[in-house]
Coordinates of C-alpha atoms in Angstrom, one line a residue:
X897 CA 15.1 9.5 33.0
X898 CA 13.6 8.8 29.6
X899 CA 12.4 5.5 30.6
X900 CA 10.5 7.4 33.7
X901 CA 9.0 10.1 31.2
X902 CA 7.7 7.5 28.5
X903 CA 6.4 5.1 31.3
X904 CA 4.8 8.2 33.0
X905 CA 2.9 9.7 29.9
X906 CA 1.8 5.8 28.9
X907 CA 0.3 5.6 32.4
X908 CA -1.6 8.6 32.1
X909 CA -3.3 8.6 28.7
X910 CA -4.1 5.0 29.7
X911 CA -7.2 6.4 31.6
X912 CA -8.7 8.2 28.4
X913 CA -9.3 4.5 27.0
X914 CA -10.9 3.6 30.2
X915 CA -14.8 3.8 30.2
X916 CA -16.1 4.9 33.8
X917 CA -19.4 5.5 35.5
X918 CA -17.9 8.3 37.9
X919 CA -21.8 8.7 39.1
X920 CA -24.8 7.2 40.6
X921 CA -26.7 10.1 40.3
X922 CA -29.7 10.8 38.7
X923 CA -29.2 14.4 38.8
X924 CA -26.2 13.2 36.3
X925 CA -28.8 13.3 33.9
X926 CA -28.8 17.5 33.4
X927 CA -26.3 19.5 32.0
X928 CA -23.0 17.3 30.9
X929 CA -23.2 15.6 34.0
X930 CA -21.9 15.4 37.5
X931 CA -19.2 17.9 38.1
X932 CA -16.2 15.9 39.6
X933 CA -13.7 17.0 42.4
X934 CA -10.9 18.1 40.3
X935 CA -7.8 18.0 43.1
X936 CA -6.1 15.3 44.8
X937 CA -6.9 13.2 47.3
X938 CA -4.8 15.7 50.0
X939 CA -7.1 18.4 49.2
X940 CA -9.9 16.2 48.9
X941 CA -9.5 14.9 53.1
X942 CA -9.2 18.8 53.5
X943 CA -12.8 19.6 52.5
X944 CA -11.4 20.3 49.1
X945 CA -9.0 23.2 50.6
X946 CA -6.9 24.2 47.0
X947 CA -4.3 27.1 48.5
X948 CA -1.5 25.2 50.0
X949 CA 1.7 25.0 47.7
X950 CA 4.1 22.0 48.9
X951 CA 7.0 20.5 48.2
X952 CA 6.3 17.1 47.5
X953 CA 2.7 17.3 47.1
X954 CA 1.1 18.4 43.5
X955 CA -2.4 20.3 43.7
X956 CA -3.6 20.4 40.5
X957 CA -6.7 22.9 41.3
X958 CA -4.0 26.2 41.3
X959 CA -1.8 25.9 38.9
X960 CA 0.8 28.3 41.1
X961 CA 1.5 25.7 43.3
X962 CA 3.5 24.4 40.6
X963 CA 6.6 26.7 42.0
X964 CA 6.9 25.4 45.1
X965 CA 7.7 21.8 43.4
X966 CA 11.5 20.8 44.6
X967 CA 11.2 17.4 43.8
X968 CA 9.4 15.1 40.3
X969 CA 6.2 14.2 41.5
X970 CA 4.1 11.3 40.0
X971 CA 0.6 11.1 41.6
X972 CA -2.5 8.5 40.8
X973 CA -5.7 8.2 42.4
X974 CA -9.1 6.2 43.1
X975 CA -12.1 6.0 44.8
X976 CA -14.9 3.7 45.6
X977 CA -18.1 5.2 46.3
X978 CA -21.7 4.2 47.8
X979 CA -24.8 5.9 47.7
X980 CA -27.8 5.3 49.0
X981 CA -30.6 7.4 47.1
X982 CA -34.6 7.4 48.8
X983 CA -37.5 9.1 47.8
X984 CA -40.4 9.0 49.4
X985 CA -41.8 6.0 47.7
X986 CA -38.3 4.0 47.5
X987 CA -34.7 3.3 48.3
X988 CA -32.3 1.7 46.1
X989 CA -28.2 1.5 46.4
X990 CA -25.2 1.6 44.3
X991 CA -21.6 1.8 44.0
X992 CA -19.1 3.4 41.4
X993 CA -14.7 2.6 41.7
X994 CA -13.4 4.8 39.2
X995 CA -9.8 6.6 38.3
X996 CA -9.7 10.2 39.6
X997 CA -6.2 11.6 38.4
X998 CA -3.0 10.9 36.8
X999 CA -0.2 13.8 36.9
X1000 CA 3.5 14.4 37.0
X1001 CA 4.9 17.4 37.1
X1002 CA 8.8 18.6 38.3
X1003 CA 10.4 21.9 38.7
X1004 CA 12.9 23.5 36.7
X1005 CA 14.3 26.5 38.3
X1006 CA 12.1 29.0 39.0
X1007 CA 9.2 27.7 37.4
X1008 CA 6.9 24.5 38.0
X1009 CA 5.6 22.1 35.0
X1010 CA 2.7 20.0 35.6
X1011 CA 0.2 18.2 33.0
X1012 CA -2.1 15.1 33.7
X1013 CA -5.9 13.9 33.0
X1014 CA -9.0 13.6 35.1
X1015 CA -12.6 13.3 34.7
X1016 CA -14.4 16.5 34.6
X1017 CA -18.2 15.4 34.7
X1018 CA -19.5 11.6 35.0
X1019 CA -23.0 10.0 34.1
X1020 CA -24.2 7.3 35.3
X1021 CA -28.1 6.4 37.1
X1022 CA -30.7 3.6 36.4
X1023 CA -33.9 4.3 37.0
X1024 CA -36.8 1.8 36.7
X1025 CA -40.6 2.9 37.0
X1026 CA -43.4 -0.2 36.6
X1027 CA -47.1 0.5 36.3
X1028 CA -49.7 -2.0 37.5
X1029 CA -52.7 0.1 35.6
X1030 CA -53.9 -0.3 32.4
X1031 CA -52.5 1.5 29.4
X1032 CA -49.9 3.4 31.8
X1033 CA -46.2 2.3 30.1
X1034 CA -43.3 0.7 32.4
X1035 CA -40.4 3.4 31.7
X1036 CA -36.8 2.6 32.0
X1037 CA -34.0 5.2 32.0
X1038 CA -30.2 5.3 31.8
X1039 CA -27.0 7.2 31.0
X1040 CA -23.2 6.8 30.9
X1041 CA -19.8 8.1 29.8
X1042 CA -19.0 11.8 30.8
X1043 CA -16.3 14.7 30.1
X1044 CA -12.5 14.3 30.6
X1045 CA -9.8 17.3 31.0
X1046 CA -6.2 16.9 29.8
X1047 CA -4.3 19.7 30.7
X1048 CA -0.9 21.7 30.5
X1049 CA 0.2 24.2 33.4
X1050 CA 3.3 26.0 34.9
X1051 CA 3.7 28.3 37.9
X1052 CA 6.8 31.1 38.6
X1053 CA 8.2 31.9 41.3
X1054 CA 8.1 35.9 40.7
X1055 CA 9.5 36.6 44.3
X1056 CA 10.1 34.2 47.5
X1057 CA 6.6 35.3 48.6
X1058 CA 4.6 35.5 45.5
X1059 CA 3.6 32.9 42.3
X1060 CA 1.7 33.1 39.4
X1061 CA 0.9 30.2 37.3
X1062 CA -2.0 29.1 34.7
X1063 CA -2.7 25.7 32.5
X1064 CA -4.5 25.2 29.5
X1065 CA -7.4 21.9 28.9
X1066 CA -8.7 20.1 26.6
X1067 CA -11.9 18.8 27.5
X1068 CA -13.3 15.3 25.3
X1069 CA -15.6 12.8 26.4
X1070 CA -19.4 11.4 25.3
X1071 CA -22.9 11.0 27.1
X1072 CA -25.2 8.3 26.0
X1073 CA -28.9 8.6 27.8
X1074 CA -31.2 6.0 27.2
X1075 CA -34.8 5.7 27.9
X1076 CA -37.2 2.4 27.4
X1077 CA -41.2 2.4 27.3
X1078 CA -43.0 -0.5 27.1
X1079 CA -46.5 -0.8 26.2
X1080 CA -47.0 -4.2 26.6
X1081 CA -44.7 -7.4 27.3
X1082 CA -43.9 -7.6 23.3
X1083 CA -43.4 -4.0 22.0
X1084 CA -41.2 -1.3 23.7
X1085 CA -39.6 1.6 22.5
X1086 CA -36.3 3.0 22.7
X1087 CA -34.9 6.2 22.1
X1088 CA -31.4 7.2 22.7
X1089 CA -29.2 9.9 22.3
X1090 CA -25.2 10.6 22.3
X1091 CA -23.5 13.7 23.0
X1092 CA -19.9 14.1 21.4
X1093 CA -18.1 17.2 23.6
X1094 CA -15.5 18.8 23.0
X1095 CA -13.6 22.3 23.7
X1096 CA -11.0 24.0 25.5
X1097 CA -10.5 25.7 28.9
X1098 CA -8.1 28.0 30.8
X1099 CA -7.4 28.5 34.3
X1100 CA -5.0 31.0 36.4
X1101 CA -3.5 30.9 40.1
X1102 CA -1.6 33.2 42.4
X1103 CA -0.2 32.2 45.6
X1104 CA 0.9 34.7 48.4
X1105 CA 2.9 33.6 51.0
X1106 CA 4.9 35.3 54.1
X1107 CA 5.4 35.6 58.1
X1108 CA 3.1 36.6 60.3
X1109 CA 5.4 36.3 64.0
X1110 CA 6.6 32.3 63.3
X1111 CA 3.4 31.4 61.8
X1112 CA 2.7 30.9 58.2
X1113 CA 0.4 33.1 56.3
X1114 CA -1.1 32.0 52.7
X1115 CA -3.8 33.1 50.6
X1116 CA -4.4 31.9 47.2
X1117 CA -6.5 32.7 44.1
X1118 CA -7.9 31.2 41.0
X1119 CA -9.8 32.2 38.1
X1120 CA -11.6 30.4 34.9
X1121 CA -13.0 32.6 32.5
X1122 CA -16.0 31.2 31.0
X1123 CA -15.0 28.7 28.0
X1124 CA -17.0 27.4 25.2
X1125 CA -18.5 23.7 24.9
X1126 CA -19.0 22.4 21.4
X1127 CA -21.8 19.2 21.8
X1128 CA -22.5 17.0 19.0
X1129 CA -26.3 15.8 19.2
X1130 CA -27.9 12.7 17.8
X1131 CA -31.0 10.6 18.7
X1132 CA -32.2 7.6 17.2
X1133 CA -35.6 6.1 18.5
X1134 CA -36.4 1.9 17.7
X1135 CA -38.7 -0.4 18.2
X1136 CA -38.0 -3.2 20.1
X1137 CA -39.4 -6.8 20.5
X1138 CA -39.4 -8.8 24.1
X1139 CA -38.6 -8.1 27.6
X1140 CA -37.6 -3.9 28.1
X1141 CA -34.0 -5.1 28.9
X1142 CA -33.6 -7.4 26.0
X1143 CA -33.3 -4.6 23.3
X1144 CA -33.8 -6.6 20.3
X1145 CA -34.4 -3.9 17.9
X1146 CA -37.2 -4.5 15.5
X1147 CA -36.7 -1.0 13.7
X1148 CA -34.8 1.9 14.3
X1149 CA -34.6 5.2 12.7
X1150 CA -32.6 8.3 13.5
X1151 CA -34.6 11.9 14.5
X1152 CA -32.6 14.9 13.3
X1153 CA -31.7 16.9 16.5
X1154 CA -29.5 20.7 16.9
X1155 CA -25.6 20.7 17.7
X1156 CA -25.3 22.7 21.3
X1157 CA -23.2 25.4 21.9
X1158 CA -22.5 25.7 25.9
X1159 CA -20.7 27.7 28.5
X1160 CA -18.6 26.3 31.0
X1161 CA -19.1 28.9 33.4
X1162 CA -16.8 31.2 35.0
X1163 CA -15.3 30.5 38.5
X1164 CA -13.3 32.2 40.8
X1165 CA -11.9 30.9 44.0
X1166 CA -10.1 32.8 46.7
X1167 CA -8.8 31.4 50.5
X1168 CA -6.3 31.9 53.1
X1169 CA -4.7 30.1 56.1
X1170 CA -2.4 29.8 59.2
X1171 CA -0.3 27.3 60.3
X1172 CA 3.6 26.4 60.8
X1173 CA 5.2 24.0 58.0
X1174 CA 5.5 20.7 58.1
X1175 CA 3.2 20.8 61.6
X1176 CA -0.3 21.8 60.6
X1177 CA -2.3 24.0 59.0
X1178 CA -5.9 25.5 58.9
X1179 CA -7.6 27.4 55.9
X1180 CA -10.5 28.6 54.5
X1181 CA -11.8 28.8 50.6
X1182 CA -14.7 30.0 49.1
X1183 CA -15.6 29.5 45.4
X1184 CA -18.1 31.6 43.1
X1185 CA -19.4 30.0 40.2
X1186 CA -21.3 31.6 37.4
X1187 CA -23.8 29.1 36.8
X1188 CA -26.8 30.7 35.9
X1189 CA -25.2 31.1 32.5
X1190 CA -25.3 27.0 31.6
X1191 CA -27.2 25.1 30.0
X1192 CA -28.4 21.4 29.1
X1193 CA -27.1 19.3 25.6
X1194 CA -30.7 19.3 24.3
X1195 CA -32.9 21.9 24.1
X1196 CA -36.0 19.9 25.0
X1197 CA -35.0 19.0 28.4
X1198 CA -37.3 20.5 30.6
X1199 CA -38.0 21.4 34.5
X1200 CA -34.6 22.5 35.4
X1201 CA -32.5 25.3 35.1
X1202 CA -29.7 26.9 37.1
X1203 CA -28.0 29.7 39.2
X1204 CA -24.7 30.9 40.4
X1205 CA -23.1 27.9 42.3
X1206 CA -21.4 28.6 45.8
X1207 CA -19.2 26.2 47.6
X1208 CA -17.3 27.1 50.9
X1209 CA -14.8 24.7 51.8
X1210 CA -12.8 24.7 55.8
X1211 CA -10.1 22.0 56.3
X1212 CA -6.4 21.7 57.4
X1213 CA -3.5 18.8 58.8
X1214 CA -1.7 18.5 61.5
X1215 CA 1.7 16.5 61.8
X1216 CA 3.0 15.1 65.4
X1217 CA 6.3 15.1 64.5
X1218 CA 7.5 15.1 60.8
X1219 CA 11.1 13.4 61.3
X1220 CA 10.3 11.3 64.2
X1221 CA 12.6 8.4 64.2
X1222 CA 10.7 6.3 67.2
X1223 CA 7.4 7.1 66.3
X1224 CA 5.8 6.1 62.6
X1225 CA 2.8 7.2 63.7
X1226 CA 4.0 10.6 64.4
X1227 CA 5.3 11.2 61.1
X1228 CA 1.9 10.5 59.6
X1229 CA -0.3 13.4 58.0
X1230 CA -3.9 13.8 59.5
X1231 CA -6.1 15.7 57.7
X1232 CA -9.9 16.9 58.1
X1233 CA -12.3 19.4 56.2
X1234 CA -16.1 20.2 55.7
X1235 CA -17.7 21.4 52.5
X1236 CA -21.1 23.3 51.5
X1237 CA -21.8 23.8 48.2
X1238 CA -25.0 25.2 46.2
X1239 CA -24.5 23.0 43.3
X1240 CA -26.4 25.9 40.7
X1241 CA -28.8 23.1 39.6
X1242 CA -32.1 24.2 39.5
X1243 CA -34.9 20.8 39.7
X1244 CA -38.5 22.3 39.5
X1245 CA -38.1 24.9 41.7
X1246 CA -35.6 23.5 44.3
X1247 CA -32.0 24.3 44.5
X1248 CA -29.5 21.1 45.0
X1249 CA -27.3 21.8 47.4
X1250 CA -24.6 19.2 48.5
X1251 CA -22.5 18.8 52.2
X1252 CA -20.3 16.5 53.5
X1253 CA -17.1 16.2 55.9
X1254 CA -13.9 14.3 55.0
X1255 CA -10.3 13.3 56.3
X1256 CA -7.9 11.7 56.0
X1257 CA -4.1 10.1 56.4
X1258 CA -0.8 10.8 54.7
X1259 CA 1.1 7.4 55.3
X1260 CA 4.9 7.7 54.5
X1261 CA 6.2 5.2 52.3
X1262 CA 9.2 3.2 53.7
X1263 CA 12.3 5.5 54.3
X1264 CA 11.1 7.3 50.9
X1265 CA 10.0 11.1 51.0
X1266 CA 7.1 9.4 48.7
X1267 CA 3.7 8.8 50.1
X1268 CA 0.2 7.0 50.8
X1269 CA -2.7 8.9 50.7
X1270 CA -6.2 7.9 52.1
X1271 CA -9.3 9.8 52.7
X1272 CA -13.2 9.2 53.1
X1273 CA -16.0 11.4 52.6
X1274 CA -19.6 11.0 54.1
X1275 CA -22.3 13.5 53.0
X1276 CA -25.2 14.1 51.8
X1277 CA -26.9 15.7 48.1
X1278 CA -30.7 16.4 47.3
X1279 CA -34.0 16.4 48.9
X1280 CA -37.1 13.7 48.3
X1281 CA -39.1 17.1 48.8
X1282 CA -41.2 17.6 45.8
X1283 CA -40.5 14.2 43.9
X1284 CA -36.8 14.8 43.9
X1285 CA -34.1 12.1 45.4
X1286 CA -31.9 12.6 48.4
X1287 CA -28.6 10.9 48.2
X1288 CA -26.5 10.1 51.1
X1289 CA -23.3 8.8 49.7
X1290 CA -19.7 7.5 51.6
X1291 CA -16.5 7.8 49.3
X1292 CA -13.2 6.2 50.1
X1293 CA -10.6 7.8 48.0
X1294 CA -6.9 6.6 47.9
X1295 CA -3.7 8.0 46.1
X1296 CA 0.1 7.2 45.6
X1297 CA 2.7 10.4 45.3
X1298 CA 5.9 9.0 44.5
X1299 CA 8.5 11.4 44.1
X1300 CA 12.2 11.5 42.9
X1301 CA 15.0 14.2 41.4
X1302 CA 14.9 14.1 37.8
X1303 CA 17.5 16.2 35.5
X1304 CA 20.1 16.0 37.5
X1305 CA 23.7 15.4 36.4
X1306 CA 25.5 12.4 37.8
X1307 CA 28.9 13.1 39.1
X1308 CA 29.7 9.1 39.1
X1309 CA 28.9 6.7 37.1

């Protein structure tokens, strides 16, 4: 049991060391960055549903869910994404694969214990702008890294039908953004800058469950107060000699920027579904952001500000037959959602807003109660209205949930 403990907590600070470009977006460029789906890849194929509690199946968005844990559960998951991002002048494509989550939590009693790490935001674009007049600069621009979470949560089971639970982050992570001119094919200039975050967060759950007839009734709530962001600011602008990509600095001096201080915002969350265990389910969430309240690492960023985000998420599974013993097919999860989201960025004077539809499978591993997940998400972000980009992006995301009983005392040895 140590030996599972000591290879689990290796596995999951692993990804902390492991520089990713989670995005393709340029509108990773505001704020800290793309905000990242922060659940599993079975609420993911659900349209990023958060209020079912399982058994055997962590969901690390309500930390309530916790409770309903009757098994150790070790979960890890990917995805490989492509965009495809036009404006009305160009196209161009790209792709990201990138860790989403590592977790493991188990139940004692009562109560649930779950702690992990995941991305929380991601950088990442490239974007290239040559000039065949006279005097007018090529400009180059880029950025990378992002903010991670590691967090601590628990959930109780206060009676059979209701559970509270909460969990406690640490955020960490660093944003480089680049950006080249260049004058002629000799001379260019470079200025970059690198944000150091760091600060904590909290979040809460409650889960009701009961009977409605022989259906199951469950609705679920969430909320984040508003936390603090500590960003470290520093710019250094060169000189450089050659070709815009070479980067063969020449001279390079460092320009005295402020330290931000920024607000992840406040979010609340509240859903509710029907179904019957084990054969499907169908819910509803919506999700209240307070937005309006953030702001962007450096104070001379420009053209963009933001507004309460929105996002309303439908989804649910369906199960043929769970113990099926002829049929593998029949014991497989299928899942589906759709999502809608006001993102609460603000370009000029056009809201992004962001939709897309997903599902998925739940593949049973072996004769194991452990499991395959696989999901795929097709949708679309942005406008090319007023100079702004439209991405249309398809994710594949994939996950292993292996579970086992831990702390238990052996009769034989």
């Amino acid at each position: 049991m140590i030996k599972k403990i000591i290879v689990s907590l290796g596995l999951l600070f692993s990804l902390a060391s492991v520089a990713q470009e989670g995005s393709a977006s340029p509108y990773s460029f505001y704020g800290i960055g793309d905000a990242r789906f922060k659940g599993t890849t079975e609420n993911r194929s659900m349209g990023g549903l958060s209020i079912l509690p399982d058994s055997i199946h962590m969901n690390l968005q309500n930390p309530a869910t916790f409770a309903s844990l009757k098994l150790t559960s070790f979960t890890a998951g990917g995805s490989f994404s492509v965009s495809n991002l036009k404006t009305r002048e160009a196209t161009a494509k790209a792709q990201r694969t990138t860790i989403d989550y590592l977790a493991v939590a188990f139940p004692a009693g009562k109560l649930g214990v779950g702690f992990g790490l995941m991305p929380y935001t991601s950088v990442g674009y490239k974007i290239n702008s040559f000039s065949d007049v006279e005097g007018v600069p090529d400009r180059s621009y880029s950025g990378k890294g992002g903010m991670n979470k590691v967090f601590l949560g628990a959930g109780y089971q206060i009676t059979s039908k209701l559970s509270l639970g909460a969990d406690f982050s640490y955020n960490f992570g660093s944003i480089e953004t680049k950006s080249l001119l260049s004058q002629d094919v000799q001379y260019g200039t470079r200025e970059m800058n690198v944000s150091d975050l760091s600060g904590v967060s909290f979040n809460t759950g409650l889960v009701f469950t009961t009977k409605i007839k022989k259906l199951d009734f469950v609705s679920s709530v969430t909320y984040s107060p508003q936390a603090n962001l500590k960003s470290e600011n520093e710019r250094k602008i060169a000189t450089l000699v050659g070709s815009s990509q070479s980067e063969i600095v020449v001279e390079e001096k460092e320009i005295e920027v402020a330290d931000s201080d920024l607000k992840l915002p406040s979010k609340f969350a509240f859903g509710l579904g029907l179904g019957k265990k084990g054969e499907w389910f169908v819910g509803a969430e919506v999700t209240l952001q307070e937005s309006s309240k953030f702001g962007n690492r450096y104070n001379d960023i420009t053209n963009v500000s933001y507004e309460n985000a929105t996002r309303y998420s439908l989804g649910g599974y369906f199960v043929p037959d769970y113990d099926s013993f002829t049929s593998y097919w029949n014991r497989v999860t299928y899942r589906a959602g759709f999502k809608y989201e006001n993102t609460g960025l603000v370009v000029g004077d056009t809201s992004i807003k962001d939709y897309g539809m997903t599902m998925g499978l739940g593949l049973p591993v072996g004769g194991t109660i452990s499991n395959l997940n696989i999901g795929f998400e097709y949708g679309r972000k942005g406008t090319t209205h007023a100079g702004l980009v439209k991405e249309t992006y398809a994710n594949i995301f994939l996950s292993l949930s292996l579970n086992d009983r831990w702390f238990v005392k052996r009769k034989y040895e």
